[in-house]
Amino acid sequence: MSLGTLTIHHDYDSGTTVEGTTRNSPAHLALKAHPSWKWSRYAGAWLLRSSRNRQSKPYALADIERVLTNAGYTVTRDIDDTMPSVEQQETDLADRMDDRVDRLTERSGKHQAKADATRAKADYVFHNIPMGQPLLVDHYSYKADRNRRERAWNKLGKSIKQGEYADELARRAETASHHMGARHNPVTVANRIEKQEADRRRLQRELDGEPGWVTETDEHGQPRHRWGIQHPGEERAVYLRREITTLTEQIDYWKGVYTQLQAEGKASTLGPDTVSKGDWVLCNSMWMRVRRVNKKSVTVPNPVFPPPRPGEKEATWTVAWHKLRGHRTTEQMPPEVVTAYEEPGTDRIN
């Protein structure tokens, strides 16, 4: 016998929620015990963590549907994976961060006001005690005076903690205010594009099929294993196509952002067509000489190690093109720097 019907709902704004539960019901207890779900007062339902402002997570949906079904419920789905454009998503994110800054700033001000009020109460007591006045043990007011001082000391400690929490909220607000600027940092944008392209290639390989052990059933109904191409099931394939489409839209958007940063002179435009072996590039505030030009990076001496002595092998590292901040030819560098850079034992960092 079914205990009732629950609905798993998902959309871009609300995230993934389970609707129809009641307090202390088996569904309530199961969701409460599940690490991926929390009660949302805003939604008035159980909310899947990190599910708002993104598409649904098929495996999380299947997992909680199995849990609720085993608990005796009939589960239905109401899934809307419609997403706004990537540009609109970024605009929404900026608005949410602005709201977060405002909330944290307001909370910080309230807690600082509480800290000031609590400190004022403690100061009032201490200011009315003569300088250096000890507790008069034999005086009739001893007990009241001692209690008054203890309460004042407690209020002083409480005000300090309130002030520290207010400072922490102010620090969070400051961090949130820089979020979008950090998100559009040229190196961060280029790193994001590289990761998204790698993710898209990985998903495309899985969709196309990858080599592996394939299990089949022979004419006697027995499992048989052979080495072949593993293709995803239909449900997995639908998920892979959706993710590839989403990544493609994001890659196109962020490439446009990076092109704009290059046009504004904020992002590196260096590459194998503009840099040659023997030139100098600026990375991490250090000028380093190019040992080899690669398609996606440039090889330079590792500045931690001094130039090698005759017969020794030089330690090198590779730096991605988008991490470079300047370029000079040998003629454009000071002669004394060029000479010292190749001299064995030189401290290249300094």
Short mmCIF file of C-alpha atoms in Angstrom, two decimals:
data_model
loop_
_atom_site.label_atom_id
_atom_site.label_comp_id
_atom_site.label_asym_id
_atom_site.label_seq_id
_atom_site.Cartn_x
_atom_site.Cartn_y
_atom_site.Cartn_z
CA MET A 1 0.00 0.00 0.00
CA SER A 2 1.36 3.38 -1.04
CA LEU A 3 1.87 5.98 1.68
CA GLY A 4 1.04 8.72 -0.80
CA THR A 5 2.40 10.51 -3.85
CA LEU A 6 5.47 12.73 -3.83
CA THR A 7 6.66 14.92 -6.68
CA ILE A 8 10.26 15.59 -7.60
CA HIS A 9 10.24 19.03 -9.21
CA HIS A 10 13.08 20.85 -10.95
CA ASP A 11 13.45 24.17 -12.70
CA TYR A 12 16.26 26.71 -13.14
CA ASP A 13 15.18 29.14 -10.40
CA SER A 14 13.91 26.73 -7.73
CA GLY A 15 16.35 23.86 -8.17
CA THR A 16 15.39 20.25 -7.40
CA THR A 17 12.78 19.84 -4.66
CA VAL A 18 10.64 17.03 -3.23
CA GLU A 19 7.09 18.22 -2.67
CA GLY A 20 4.29 16.62 -0.66
CA THR A 21 6.13 15.53 2.48
CA THR A 22 4.82 16.02 6.01
CA ARG A 23 6.73 16.47 9.24
CA ASN A 24 8.09 13.26 10.82
CA SER A 25 6.75 11.15 7.96
CA PRO A 26 8.96 8.34 6.55
CA ALA A 27 9.79 10.59 3.58
CA HIS A 28 10.72 13.45 5.93
CA LEU A 29 13.03 11.21 7.94
CA ALA A 30 14.61 9.67 4.83
CA LEU A 31 15.36 13.06 3.30
CA LYS A 32 16.64 14.40 6.61
CA ALA A 33 19.09 11.51 6.86
CA HIS A 34 20.28 11.93 3.26
CA PRO A 35 23.47 14.06 3.05
CA SER A 36 22.52 15.64 -0.30
CA TRP A 37 19.17 17.10 0.79
CA LYS A 38 18.22 19.91 3.17
CA TRP A 39 15.01 21.62 4.21
CA SER A 40 14.53 24.96 2.49
CA ARG A 41 12.32 27.47 4.26
CA TYR A 42 12.42 29.60 1.12
CA ALA A 43 10.98 26.81 -1.06
CA GLY A 44 8.91 25.18 1.68
CA ALA A 45 10.19 21.79 0.52
CA TRP A 46 13.23 19.53 0.60
CA LEU A 47 15.95 20.94 -1.66
CA LEU A 48 18.83 19.11 -3.35
CA ARG A 49 22.05 20.89 -2.44
CA SER A 50 23.69 22.89 -5.25
CA SER A 51 20.79 22.30 -7.63
CA ARG A 52 19.54 25.85 -8.14
CA ASN A 53 20.40 27.79 -11.30
CA ARG A 54 21.51 24.70 -13.21
CA GLN A 55 20.11 21.66 -14.98
CA SER A 56 18.84 18.60 -13.13
CA LYS A 57 21.16 15.81 -11.98
CA PRO A 58 19.77 12.51 -13.32
CA TYR A 59 21.67 10.29 -10.92
CA ALA A 60 20.64 12.31 -7.87
CA LEU A 61 17.03 12.12 -9.06
CA ALA A 62 17.24 8.36 -9.55
CA ASP A 63 18.84 7.92 -6.13
CA ILE A 64 16.23 9.83 -4.14
CA GLU A 65 13.40 8.29 -6.20
CA ARG A 66 14.69 4.85 -5.22
CA VAL A 67 14.91 5.86 -1.53
CA LEU A 68 11.37 7.25 -1.45
CA THR A 69 9.95 4.31 -3.41
CA ASN A 70 11.53 1.87 -0.97
CA ALA A 71 9.95 3.88 1.85
CA GLY A 72 6.51 3.14 0.37
CA TYR A 73 5.72 6.23 -1.73
CA THR A 74 4.63 6.71 -5.31
CA VAL A 75 7.06 9.20 -6.90
CA THR A 76 6.37 11.34 -9.96
CA ARG A 77 8.70 13.73 -11.76
CA ASP A 78 8.14 17.27 -12.98
CA ILE A 79 11.45 18.22 -14.62
CA ASP A 80 12.06 21.40 -16.61
CA ASP A 81 15.68 21.65 -17.79
CA THR A 82 15.14 24.84 -19.78
CA MET A 83 18.12 27.15 -19.21
CA PRO A 84 18.54 30.84 -20.03
CA SER A 85 21.44 31.92 -22.21
CA VAL A 86 24.92 31.82 -20.66
CA GLU A 87 24.98 35.63 -20.75
CA GLN A 88 21.72 35.76 -18.79
CA GLN A 89 23.09 33.20 -16.32
CA GLU A 90 26.08 35.45 -15.68
CA THR A 91 23.79 38.44 -15.24
CA ASP A 92 21.70 36.49 -12.74
CA LEU A 93 24.85 35.45 -10.89
CA ALA A 94 26.00 39.07 -10.67
CA ASP A 95 22.61 40.08 -9.27
CA ARG A 96 22.76 37.29 -6.67
CA MET A 97 26.24 38.34 -5.60
CA ASP A 98 25.09 41.96 -5.25
CA ASP A 99 22.21 40.77 -3.08
CA ARG A 100 24.63 38.70 -1.01
CA VAL A 101 26.87 41.71 -0.47
CA ASP A 102 23.88 43.78 0.67
CA ARG A 103 22.66 41.05 3.06
CA LEU A 104 26.08 40.48 4.59
CA THR A 105 26.72 44.21 4.95
CA GLU A 106 23.37 44.69 6.66
CA ARG A 107 23.97 41.75 9.03
CA SER A 108 27.46 43.02 9.81
CA GLY A 109 26.06 46.42 10.73
CA LYS A 110 23.43 44.89 13.02
CA HIS A 111 25.96 42.70 14.85
CA GLN A 112 28.37 45.61 15.19
CA ALA A 113 25.57 47.71 16.70
CA LYS A 114 24.86 44.89 19.18
CA ALA A 115 28.57 44.70 20.02
CA ASP A 116 28.71 48.46 20.63
CA ALA A 117 25.60 48.37 22.82
CA THR A 118 26.91 45.44 24.88
CA ARG A 119 30.29 47.14 25.26
CA ALA A 120 28.59 50.36 26.39
CA LYS A 121 26.78 48.49 29.18
CA ALA A 122 30.07 47.01 30.39
CA ASP A 123 31.85 50.38 30.18
CA TYR A 124 29.07 52.03 32.20
CA VAL A 125 29.81 49.69 35.10
CA PHE A 126 33.57 50.09 34.91
CA HIS A 127 33.41 53.89 34.59
CA ASN A 128 31.44 54.11 37.82
CA ILE A 129 34.09 52.22 39.80
CA PRO A 130 36.80 54.51 41.19
CA MET A 131 40.21 53.94 39.64
CA GLY A 132 41.89 51.07 41.47
CA GLN A 133 38.92 50.48 43.78
CA PRO A 134 39.16 46.85 45.02
CA LEU A 135 36.31 44.66 46.18
CA LEU A 136 35.49 45.51 49.81
CA VAL A 137 35.17 42.04 51.28
CA ASP A 138 33.77 43.12 54.67
CA HIS A 139 31.41 45.73 53.26
CA TYR A 140 27.66 45.09 53.03
CA SER A 141 27.76 45.84 49.26
CA TYR A 142 30.47 43.24 48.54
CA LYS A 143 28.22 40.58 47.00
CA ALA A 144 26.30 43.05 44.80
CA ASP A 145 29.52 44.75 43.69
CA ARG A 146 31.14 41.40 42.81
CA ASN A 147 28.11 40.26 40.79
CA ARG A 148 27.94 43.60 39.01
CA ARG A 149 31.61 43.37 37.99
CA GLU A 150 31.25 39.76 36.84
CA ARG A 151 28.28 40.70 34.65
CA ALA A 152 30.28 43.58 33.20
CA TRP A 153 33.22 41.30 32.39
CA ASN A 154 30.85 38.82 30.76
CA LYS A 155 29.31 41.59 28.67
CA LEU A 156 32.77 42.76 27.67
CA GLY A 157 33.67 39.26 26.44
CA LYS A 158 30.32 38.97 24.67
CA SER A 159 30.85 42.29 22.90
CA ILE A 160 34.24 41.13 21.64
CA LYS A 161 32.72 37.97 20.14
CA GLN A 162 29.90 39.98 18.59
CA GLY A 163 32.43 42.38 17.11
CA GLU A 164 34.51 39.50 15.70
CA TYR A 165 31.43 38.02 14.06
CA ALA A 166 30.54 41.42 12.61
CA ASP A 167 34.08 41.65 11.18
CA GLU A 168 33.73 38.15 9.69
CA LEU A 169 30.47 39.13 7.99
CA ALA A 170 32.12 42.28 6.64
CA ARG A 171 35.01 40.16 5.30
CA ARG A 172 32.55 37.86 3.53
CA ALA A 173 30.80 40.86 2.02
CA GLU A 174 34.14 42.20 0.78
CA THR A 175 34.98 38.84 -0.77
CA ALA A 176 31.59 38.59 -2.45
CA SER A 177 31.97 42.09 -3.88
CA HIS A 178 35.08 40.95 -5.80
CA HIS A 179 33.56 37.67 -7.03
CA MET A 180 32.56 38.75 -10.53
CA GLY A 181 35.83 40.60 -11.06
CA ALA A 182 37.79 37.48 -10.12
CA ARG A 183 35.48 35.38 -12.29
CA HIS A 184 36.42 37.52 -15.31
CA ASN A 185 40.14 37.51 -14.57
CA PRO A 186 41.87 36.74 -17.91
CA VAL A 187 43.85 33.76 -16.59
CA THR A 188 40.76 32.40 -14.84
CA VAL A 189 38.69 32.72 -18.01
CA ALA A 190 41.35 30.95 -20.10
CA ASN A 191 41.69 28.17 -17.52
CA ARG A 192 37.90 27.77 -17.50
CA ILE A 193 37.82 27.43 -21.29
CA GLU A 194 40.55 24.77 -21.20
CA LYS A 195 38.71 22.77 -18.55
CA GLN A 196 35.37 22.99 -20.35
CA GLU A 197 36.95 21.87 -23.62
CA ALA A 198 38.60 18.93 -21.85
CA ASP A 199 35.26 17.99 -20.26
CA ARG A 200 33.52 18.18 -23.63
CA ARG A 201 36.13 15.92 -25.24
CA ARG A 202 35.78 13.42 -22.40
CA LEU A 203 31.99 13.29 -22.71
CA GLN A 204 32.18 13.06 -26.51
CA ARG A 205 34.54 10.09 -26.27
CA GLU A 206 32.10 8.32 -23.96
CA LEU A 207 29.18 9.11 -26.28
CA ASP A 208 31.05 7.83 -29.34
CA GLY A 209 32.05 4.66 -27.50
CA GLU A 210 35.28 3.69 -25.81
CA PRO A 211 37.28 0.44 -25.83
CA GLY A 212 36.47 -1.90 -22.95
CA TRP A 213 35.06 -5.24 -21.91
CA VAL A 214 31.60 -5.82 -23.37
CA THR A 215 29.31 -8.38 -21.73
CA GLU A 216 27.03 -10.36 -24.04
CA THR A 217 24.79 -13.42 -23.72
CA ASP A 218 25.66 -16.50 -25.75
CA GLU A 219 23.23 -18.99 -27.30
CA HIS A 220 23.02 -20.89 -24.00
CA GLY A 221 22.04 -17.79 -22.02
CA GLN A 222 25.43 -17.53 -20.34
CA PRO A 223 27.30 -14.23 -20.03
CA ARG A 224 30.24 -13.85 -22.37
CA HIS A 225 32.89 -11.13 -22.17
CA ARG A 226 34.78 -9.76 -25.13
CA TRP A 227 36.97 -6.75 -25.80
CA GLY A 228 35.10 -4.21 -27.90
CA ILE A 229 33.56 -0.77 -27.98
CA GLN A 230 31.37 0.18 -25.03
CA HIS A 231 28.43 2.40 -25.96
CA PRO A 232 26.33 4.21 -23.33
CA GLY A 233 22.72 3.29 -22.72
CA GLU A 234 19.97 5.49 -24.09
CA GLU A 235 19.38 7.35 -20.81
CA ARG A 236 23.11 7.99 -20.39
CA ALA A 237 23.40 9.07 -24.04
CA VAL A 238 20.62 11.64 -23.59
CA TYR A 239 22.45 13.03 -20.57
CA LEU A 240 25.77 13.16 -22.45
CA ARG A 241 24.23 15.02 -25.40
CA ARG A 242 22.65 17.54 -23.04
CA GLU A 243 25.92 18.15 -21.21
CA ILE A 244 27.88 18.49 -24.46
CA THR A 245 25.39 21.05 -25.76
CA THR A 246 25.59 23.01 -22.49
CA LEU A 247 29.39 22.97 -22.51
CA THR A 248 29.48 24.12 -26.13
CA GLU A 249 27.31 27.13 -25.29
CA GLN A 250 29.51 27.99 -22.31
CA ILE A 251 32.73 27.62 -24.31
CA ASP A 252 31.44 29.90 -27.05
CA TYR A 253 30.41 32.52 -24.49
CA TRP A 254 33.69 32.50 -22.55
CA LYS A 255 35.75 32.58 -25.74
CA GLY A 256 33.88 35.75 -26.64
CA VAL A 257 34.67 37.15 -23.19
CA TYR A 258 38.36 36.30 -23.60
CA THR A 259 38.48 37.89 -27.06
CA GLN A 260 37.02 41.06 -25.57
CA LEU A 261 39.63 41.00 -22.78
CA GLN A 262 42.34 40.70 -25.42
CA ALA A 263 40.90 43.65 -27.33
CA GLU A 264 40.97 45.68 -24.11
CA GLY A 265 44.61 44.77 -23.50
CA LYS A 266 43.81 42.78 -20.35
CA ALA A 267 44.54 39.30 -21.70
CA SER A 268 47.62 37.90 -23.37
CA THR A 269 47.72 37.81 -27.16
CA LEU A 270 51.08 36.02 -27.27
CA GLY A 271 51.48 32.76 -29.15
CA PRO A 272 53.83 30.73 -31.33
CA ASP A 273 53.41 33.28 -34.12
CA THR A 274 54.68 36.21 -32.03
CA VAL A 275 57.34 34.65 -29.75
CA SER A 276 60.58 33.01 -30.89
CA LYS A 277 63.22 30.91 -29.19
CA GLY A 278 65.65 33.19 -27.37
CA ASP A 279 63.06 35.92 -26.70
CA TRP A 280 62.00 36.97 -23.21
CA VAL A 281 58.55 36.60 -21.65
CA LEU A 282 57.11 38.03 -18.43
CA CYS A 283 55.42 35.62 -16.03
CA ASN A 284 54.79 36.08 -12.30
CA SER A 285 56.67 39.42 -12.42
CA MET A 286 59.83 37.67 -13.72
CA TRP A 287 61.44 37.96 -17.13
CA MET A 288 62.46 34.52 -18.40
CA ARG A 289 64.20 33.49 -21.58
CA VAL A 290 62.38 31.23 -24.02
CA ARG A 291 64.02 27.85 -24.55
CA ARG A 292 61.32 26.31 -26.72
CA VAL A 293 58.09 27.49 -28.37
CA ASN A 294 55.18 25.04 -28.20
CA LYS A 295 51.67 25.10 -29.59
CA LYS A 296 49.93 25.77 -26.26
CA SER A 297 52.82 26.86 -24.06
CA VAL A 298 56.36 28.15 -23.91
CA THR A 299 59.30 26.40 -22.24
CA VAL A 300 61.50 28.57 -20.00
CA PRO A 301 64.21 27.92 -17.40
CA ASN A 302 62.95 27.08 -13.94
CA PRO A 303 63.85 30.25 -12.01
CA VAL A 304 64.24 28.32 -8.75
CA PHE A 305 67.44 26.73 -10.07
CA PRO A 306 70.55 28.70 -11.13
CA PRO A 307 71.91 28.43 -14.69
CA PRO A 308 73.63 25.05 -15.22
CA ARG A 309 77.36 24.64 -15.41
CA PRO A 310 78.94 23.15 -18.54
CA GLY A 311 77.76 19.57 -18.98
CA GLU A 312 74.78 19.94 -16.66
CA LYS A 313 71.15 19.74 -17.79
CA GLU A 314 69.02 22.82 -17.29
CA ALA A 315 65.79 22.56 -15.26
CA THR A 316 62.85 23.96 -17.21
CA TRP A 317 59.11 24.37 -16.91
CA THR A 318 56.29 25.17 -19.31
CA VAL A 319 53.99 28.17 -19.07
CA ALA A 320 50.68 28.43 -20.92
CA TRP A 321 50.44 31.33 -23.33
CA HIS A 322 47.52 32.93 -21.51
CA LYS A 323 49.60 33.27 -18.31
CA LEU A 324 52.21 35.52 -19.93
CA ARG A 325 52.12 39.25 -19.31
CA GLY A 326 54.85 40.62 -21.55
CA HIS A 327 57.27 39.92 -24.41
CA ARG A 328 60.63 41.35 -25.41
CA THR A 329 63.38 40.44 -27.82
CA THR A 330 66.95 40.07 -26.60
CA GLU A 331 67.79 43.52 -28.06
CA GLN A 332 65.05 45.08 -25.89
CA MET A 333 66.44 43.64 -22.66
CA PRO A 334 69.20 45.37 -20.63
CA PRO A 335 72.56 43.80 -21.65
CA GLU A 336 73.61 43.24 -18.05
CA VAL A 337 70.45 41.20 -17.40
CA VAL A 338 71.05 39.05 -20.48
CA THR A 339 74.66 38.40 -19.47
CA ALA A 340 73.88 37.60 -15.83
CA TYR A 341 70.94 35.36 -16.73
CA GLU A 342 73.18 32.78 -18.41
CA GLU A 343 76.07 32.96 -15.93
CA PRO A 344 76.32 29.73 -13.83
CA GLY A 345 75.33 30.19 -10.21
CA THR A 346 73.22 33.34 -10.80
CA ASP A 347 70.10 33.79 -8.63
CA ARG A 348 67.56 34.21 -11.42
CA ILE A 349 64.70 35.11 -9.09
CA ASN A 350 66.50 38.14 -7.65
#
